[in-house]
């Protein structure tokens, strides 16, 4: 692996591009929206400055990282020489399908296509391409430069060679890869989302207010953020979407989303990104 293309300049995409470039890869960060691309590059520089201020990287490392990062608007022109393409566009199946089909149609034969999806079946996404053996889930966690895990998701047809290459690449990025099978929510969100959902039920039923629910989990279970604060951080729409994937995937009522979560999303209170969620944020 030498050349990586990251598609999608949102929170996950810019974080993934950041760590790939910092680890020495030549990275193209692609987003069709020029303003989103500009914002992504500004955010990467800001996060590098944060690491510089904490003396985690040097000024030279910051500059080298930025030199290895190339923003681009077109998928087909960017993937022509790629070794690895990581798709990190929003969790909308039709959007992922069009992005993956475009990348697959022009990428080199040997290139691996990975998706950062947090909820869509890797096997289903792989079937939209002509390379289901070279298709894999590479699930990063927010904030990407900080979180150590990459959940490596093996689809039905993913080859051992692809798994080995991605496990090695994730390690090279300074992450700890954990291989799991393709299943709704994989392991991470199958375990995390019911906890967040239950915390929202506690709030809804008045068992505790948001601060009380979060304090219990922070101080009693050593979670860095309480589940309600984490839901705001992830995005309430994202949480609802993943719970619906679990609910529909397993046909099990234990995954039913809390009515309060549905109501919050209906009201457009999506957490940090809208400034309002279970907490008020500075927007
Ligand atoms: N880039 C680089 N560094 C960053 C960063 C970023 N974007 N964001 C935070 N940091 C660094 C800070 O510089 C700081 O570094 P030091 O330890 O050297 O001081 C460190 O991370 C901690 O940050 P802060 O001091 O600002 O704040 P904090 O101590 O409250 O930590 C947090 C913030 C890292 C987000 C922490 O609260 C945390 O780990 N929360 C849980 C996050 C989590 O669970 N993420 C997974 C969400 S689920 C997901 O992403 C996938 C999905 O499918 C839904």
Coordinates of C-alpha atoms and ligand atoms in Angstrom, one line a residue:
X1 CA 0.0 0.0 0.0
X2 CA 1.4 3.4 -1.0
X3 CA -1.5 5.4 -2.3
X4 CA -4.8 5.8 -0.4
X5 CA -7.9 7.6 -1.6
X6 CA -10.4 8.6 1.1
X7 CA -13.9 9.5 -0.3
X8 CA -15.9 11.9 1.8
X9 CA -14.6 14.9 3.7
X10 CA -16.9 14.7 6.7
X11 CA -15.8 14.1 10.3
X12 CA -14.8 10.5 9.7
X13 CA -13.3 11.0 6.2
X14 CA -11.1 13.9 7.3
X15 CA -10.0 12.0 10.4
X16 CA -9.1 8.9 8.3
X17 CA -7.2 11.1 5.7
X18 CA -5.4 12.8 8.6
X19 CA -4.1 9.5 10.1
X20 CA -3.2 8.0 6.7
X21 CA -1.2 11.0 5.7
X22 CA 0.5 11.2 9.1
X23 CA 1.6 7.6 8.7
X24 CA 3.4 8.3 5.5
X25 CA 0.8 7.4 2.8
X26 CA 0.1 9.7 -0.1
X27 CA -3.5 10.5 0.3
X28 CA -6.2 11.9 -1.9
X29 CA -9.2 13.2 0.0
X30 CA -12.2 13.4 -2.4
X31 CA -15.4 15.3 -1.9
X32 CA -17.7 16.5 -4.7
X33 CA -18.6 19.6 -2.6
X34 CA -15.7 22.1 -2.8
X35 CA -16.8 23.9 0.4
X36 CA -16.9 20.6 2.3
X37 CA -13.4 19.8 1.0
X38 CA -12.1 23.2 2.1
X39 CA -13.6 22.7 5.5
X40 CA -12.1 19.2 5.8
X41 CA -8.6 20.5 5.0
X42 CA -9.0 23.3 7.5
X43 CA -10.1 20.9 10.2
X44 CA -7.2 18.5 9.5
X45 CA -4.7 21.4 9.9
X46 CA -6.5 22.4 13.1
X47 CA -6.3 18.9 14.5
X48 CA -2.6 18.7 13.5
X49 CA -2.0 22.0 15.4
X50 CA -3.7 20.5 18.4
X51 CA -1.3 17.5 18.2
X52 CA 1.6 19.9 17.7
X53 CA 0.6 22.0 20.8
X54 CA 0.6 18.7 22.8
X55 CA 4.0 17.9 21.4
X56 CA 2.7 14.7 19.9
X57 CA 4.1 15.7 16.5
X58 CA 6.8 18.1 15.4
X59 CA 6.3 21.1 13.1
X60 CA 8.2 19.1 10.4
X61 CA 5.8 16.2 10.8
X62 CA 2.8 18.6 10.5
X63 CA 4.2 20.0 7.2
X64 CA 5.1 16.6 5.8
X65 CA 1.6 15.4 6.6
X66 CA 0.0 18.3 4.8
X67 CA 2.3 17.8 1.8
X68 CA 1.1 14.2 1.5
X69 CA -2.6 15.3 1.5
X70 CA -4.2 16.1 -1.8
X71 CA -7.8 17.4 -1.9
X72 CA -9.7 16.4 -5.0
X73 CA -13.2 16.8 -6.4
X74 CA -13.5 13.8 -8.8
X75 CA -13.6 10.1 -7.7
X76 CA -12.8 8.7 -11.1
X77 CA -9.7 10.8 -11.6
X78 CA -8.4 10.2 -8.1
X79 CA -8.6 6.4 -7.8
X80 CA -6.7 5.6 -11.1
X81 CA -3.5 4.7 -9.2
X82 CA -5.0 3.9 -5.8
X83 CA -3.9 0.9 -3.8
X84 CA -6.6 1.3 -1.2
X85 CA -9.9 3.3 -1.4
X86 CA -11.7 4.1 1.8
X87 CA -15.3 5.2 1.4
X88 CA -16.6 7.4 4.2
X89 CA -19.6 9.2 2.8
X90 CA -22.9 9.5 4.8
X91 CA -24.9 6.4 5.6
X92 CA -27.2 6.6 2.7
X93 CA -27.3 3.4 0.7
X94 CA -27.9 5.0 -2.7
X95 CA -25.1 7.5 -2.1
X96 CA -22.7 4.7 -1.1
X97 CA -23.8 2.6 -4.1
X98 CA -23.0 5.4 -6.6
X99 CA -19.7 6.3 -5.0
X100 CA -18.6 2.6 -4.8
X101 CA -19.7 1.8 -8.4
X102 CA -17.8 4.8 -9.7
X103 CA -14.6 3.9 -7.8
X104 CA -14.8 0.2 -8.7
X105 CA -15.2 1.0 -12.4
X106 CA -11.9 2.8 -12.7
X107 CA -9.7 1.7 -9.8
X108 CA -6.8 -0.7 -10.6
X109 CA -7.7 -4.4 -10.6
X110 CA -5.7 -5.1 -7.4
X111 CA -6.9 -2.1 -5.4
X112 CA -8.9 -2.9 -2.2
X113 CA -12.1 -1.1 -1.6
X114 CA -13.0 -0.5 2.0
X115 CA -16.1 1.1 3.6
X116 CA -16.1 2.9 6.9
X117 CA -19.9 2.2 7.2
X118 CA -21.1 1.9 10.8
X119 CA -24.2 0.0 9.9
X120 CA -24.7 -1.1 6.3
X121 CA -23.9 -4.8 5.5
X122 CA -20.4 -5.1 4.0
X123 CA -21.7 -8.1 2.0
X124 CA -24.4 -6.0 0.5
X125 CA -22.0 -3.1 -0.4
X126 CA -19.5 -5.6 -1.8
X127 CA -22.1 -7.0 -4.1
X128 CA -22.5 -3.6 -5.8
X129 CA -18.9 -3.9 -7.0
X130 CA -17.0 -6.3 -9.2
X131 CA -14.5 -7.1 -6.5
X132 CA -16.3 -8.6 -3.5
X133 CA -13.2 -10.6 -2.6
X134 CA -11.3 -7.3 -2.4
X135 CA -14.0 -5.5 -0.5
X136 CA -13.9 -5.1 3.3
X137 CA -15.2 -3.0 6.2
X138 CA -12.7 -0.6 7.8
X139 CA -14.7 0.9 10.7
X140 CA -12.9 3.8 12.4
X141 CA -14.0 5.7 15.5
X142 CA -14.4 9.3 16.2
X143 CA -12.1 11.2 16.9
X144 CA -10.1 9.1 14.4
X145 CA -6.7 10.5 15.4
X146 CA -7.4 9.5 19.0
X147 CA -9.3 6.3 19.0
X148 CA -7.2 3.1 18.7
X149 CA -9.7 0.7 17.2
X150 CA -10.3 -0.2 13.6
X151 CA -13.1 -2.8 13.4
X152 CA -12.2 -4.8 10.4
X153 CA -15.4 -6.4 8.9
X154 CA -15.1 -9.4 6.8
X155 CA -18.0 -9.7 4.2
X156 CA -19.2 -13.1 2.9
X157 CA -16.7 -13.1 0.0
X158 CA -13.8 -11.1 1.5
X159 CA -10.6 -13.0 0.8
X160 CA -8.0 -13.8 3.5
X161 CA -5.5 -11.8 1.5
X162 CA -7.6 -8.7 1.7
X163 CA -8.2 -9.2 5.5
X164 CA -4.4 -9.7 6.0
X165 CA -3.6 -6.5 4.0
X166 CA -6.1 -4.4 5.9
X167 CA -5.1 -5.7 9.3
X168 CA -1.5 -4.8 8.4
X169 CA -2.4 -1.4 7.1
X170 CA -4.5 -0.6 10.2
X171 CA -1.5 -1.4 12.3
X172 CA 0.7 0.7 10.2
X173 CA -1.7 3.6 10.9
X174 CA -0.9 3.1 14.6
X175 CA -4.3 1.5 15.2
X176 CA -5.3 -1.8 16.7
X177 CA -7.4 -3.8 14.2
X178 CA -10.0 -6.3 15.5
X179 CA -11.5 -8.6 12.9
X180 CA -15.2 -9.4 13.1
X181 CA -17.8 -11.0 10.9
X182 CA -20.4 -9.1 8.9
X183 CA -23.6 -8.8 11.0
X184 CA -26.0 -5.9 11.8
X185 CA -24.1 -3.3 13.8
X186 CA -20.9 -5.5 13.7
X187 CA -19.7 -5.8 17.3
X188 CA -19.2 -2.1 18.2
X189 CA -22.6 -0.7 17.5
X190 CA -24.5 -3.9 18.5
X191 CA -23.1 -3.4 22.0
X192 CA -22.9 0.4 22.1
X193 CA -26.2 1.4 20.7
X194 CA -28.5 -0.6 23.1
X195 CA -26.6 1.0 25.9
X196 CA -27.2 4.5 24.5
X197 CA -30.8 3.6 23.8
X198 CA -31.3 2.3 27.4
X199 CA -29.8 5.6 28.7
X200 CA -32.4 7.5 26.7
X201 CA -35.2 5.3 28.1
X202 CA -33.9 6.1 31.6
X203 CA -34.1 9.8 30.7
X204 CA -37.5 9.5 29.1
X205 CA -38.9 7.7 32.2
X206 CA -37.4 10.2 34.6
X207 CA -35.1 7.6 36.3
X208 CA -32.5 10.4 36.2
X209 CA -31.8 13.6 34.3
X210 CA -29.1 13.7 31.6
X211 CA -26.3 14.6 34.0
X212 CA -27.3 12.0 36.5
X213 CA -27.5 9.2 33.9
X214 CA -24.1 10.2 32.4
X215 CA -22.4 10.6 35.8
X216 CA -23.4 7.1 36.8
X217 CA -21.7 5.6 33.7
X218 CA -18.7 8.0 33.8
X219 CA -17.9 7.4 37.5
X220 CA -19.2 3.9 38.0
X221 CA -18.0 2.4 34.7
X222 CA -15.1 4.6 33.8
X223 CA -16.6 5.7 30.5
X224 CA -14.8 8.8 29.2
X225 CA -18.2 10.3 28.2
X226 CA -21.7 9.4 29.5
X227 CA -24.0 7.6 27.0
X228 CA -26.2 10.7 26.5
X229 CA -23.2 13.0 25.9
X230 CA -21.8 10.3 23.5
X231 CA -25.1 10.2 21.7
X232 CA -24.9 13.9 21.1
X233 CA -21.2 13.5 20.0
X234 CA -22.1 10.7 17.5
X235 CA -25.3 12.4 16.2
X236 CA -28.8 11.4 17.3
X237 CA -29.8 10.8 13.7
X238 CA -26.8 8.4 13.3
X239 CA -27.8 6.6 16.6
X240 CA -31.4 6.2 15.4
X241 CA -30.3 5.0 12.0
X242 CA -28.1 2.3 13.6
X243 CA -30.8 1.2 16.0
X244 CA -33.2 0.8 13.1
X245 CA -30.6 -1.3 11.3
X246 CA -30.3 -3.5 14.4
X247 CA -34.1 -3.7 14.8
X248 CA -34.7 -4.6 11.2
X249 CA -31.7 -6.8 10.9
X250 CA -32.5 -9.0 13.9
X251 CA -36.3 -8.5 14.0
X252 CA -35.8 -8.3 17.7
X253 CA -37.8 -5.8 19.8
X254 CA -34.9 -5.4 22.2
X255 CA -33.4 -3.0 19.6
X256 CA -36.5 -0.7 19.3
X257 CA -35.4 2.9 19.4
X258 CA -36.6 4.9 22.3
X259 CA -39.6 7.2 21.4
X260 CA -37.7 10.1 22.9
X261 CA -34.8 9.5 20.5
X262 CA -37.2 9.5 17.6
X263 CA -38.8 12.7 18.8
X264 CA -35.5 14.4 19.2
X265 CA -34.5 13.5 15.6
X266 CA -37.9 14.6 14.3
X267 CA -37.4 18.0 16.0
X268 CA -34.0 18.4 14.3
X269 CA -32.1 18.2 17.6
X270 CA -29.3 16.0 16.4
X271 CA -26.6 16.7 19.1
X272 CA -23.3 18.6 18.6
X273 CA -23.8 19.2 14.9
X274 CA -27.0 21.2 15.4
X275 CA -26.1 22.7 18.7
X276 CA -29.0 21.0 20.5
X277 CA -29.3 17.4 21.8
X278 CA -29.5 16.0 25.2
X279 CA -27.2 18.8 26.1
X280 CA -26.9 22.3 24.6
X281 CA -23.7 22.8 22.6
X282 CA -22.1 26.0 21.6
X283 CA -23.6 26.5 18.2
Ligands
LIG1 N1 -7.6 15.2 16.6 C1 -6.5 15.0 17.3 N2 -6.5 14.9 18.7 C2 -7.7 15.1 19.3 C3 -8.9 15.2 18.6 C4 -8.8 15.3 17.2 N3 -9.9 15.4 16.4 N4 -9.9 15.3 19.5 C5 -9.4 15.2 20.7 N5 -8.0 15.0 20.6 C6 -7.1 14.8 21.7 C7 -6.8 16.0 22.6 O1 -5.8 16.8 22.0 C8 -6.4 15.4 23.9 O2 -5.1 15.0 23.8 P1 -4.2 14.7 25.2 O3 -4.7 13.4 25.8 O4 -2.8 14.6 24.8 O5 -4.5 15.9 26.1 C9 -7.2 14.1 23.9 O6 -7.6 13.8 22.6 C10 -8.4 14.2 24.8 O7 -9.2 15.4 24.3 P2 -9.7 16.6 25.2 O8 -8.8 16.8 26.4 O9 -10.1 17.7 24.4 O10 -11.1 16.1 25.8 P3 -11.5 14.8 26.6 O11 -10.4 14.3 27.5 O12 -12.8 15.0 27.0 O13 -11.5 13.6 25.4 C11 -12.6 12.4 23.7 C12 -12.3 13.8 24.3 C13 -11.3 11.8 23.2 C14 -13.6 12.5 22.6 C15 -13.1 11.4 24.9 O14 -14.1 12.0 25.6 C16 -13.6 10.1 24.4 O15 -12.8 9.2 24.2 N6 -14.9 9.9 24.3 C17 -15.5 8.7 23.8 C18 -15.4 8.8 22.3 C19 -16.1 7.6 21.6 O16 -16.6 6.7 22.3 N7 -16.0 7.5 20.3 C20 -16.6 6.5 19.5 C21 -17.9 7.0 19.0 S1 -18.7 5.7 18.1 C22 -18.0 5.9 16.5 O17 -17.3 6.8 16.2 C23 -18.4 5.0 15.5 C24 -19.8 4.7 15.2 O18 -20.0 3.8 14.4 C25 -21.0 5.4 15.8

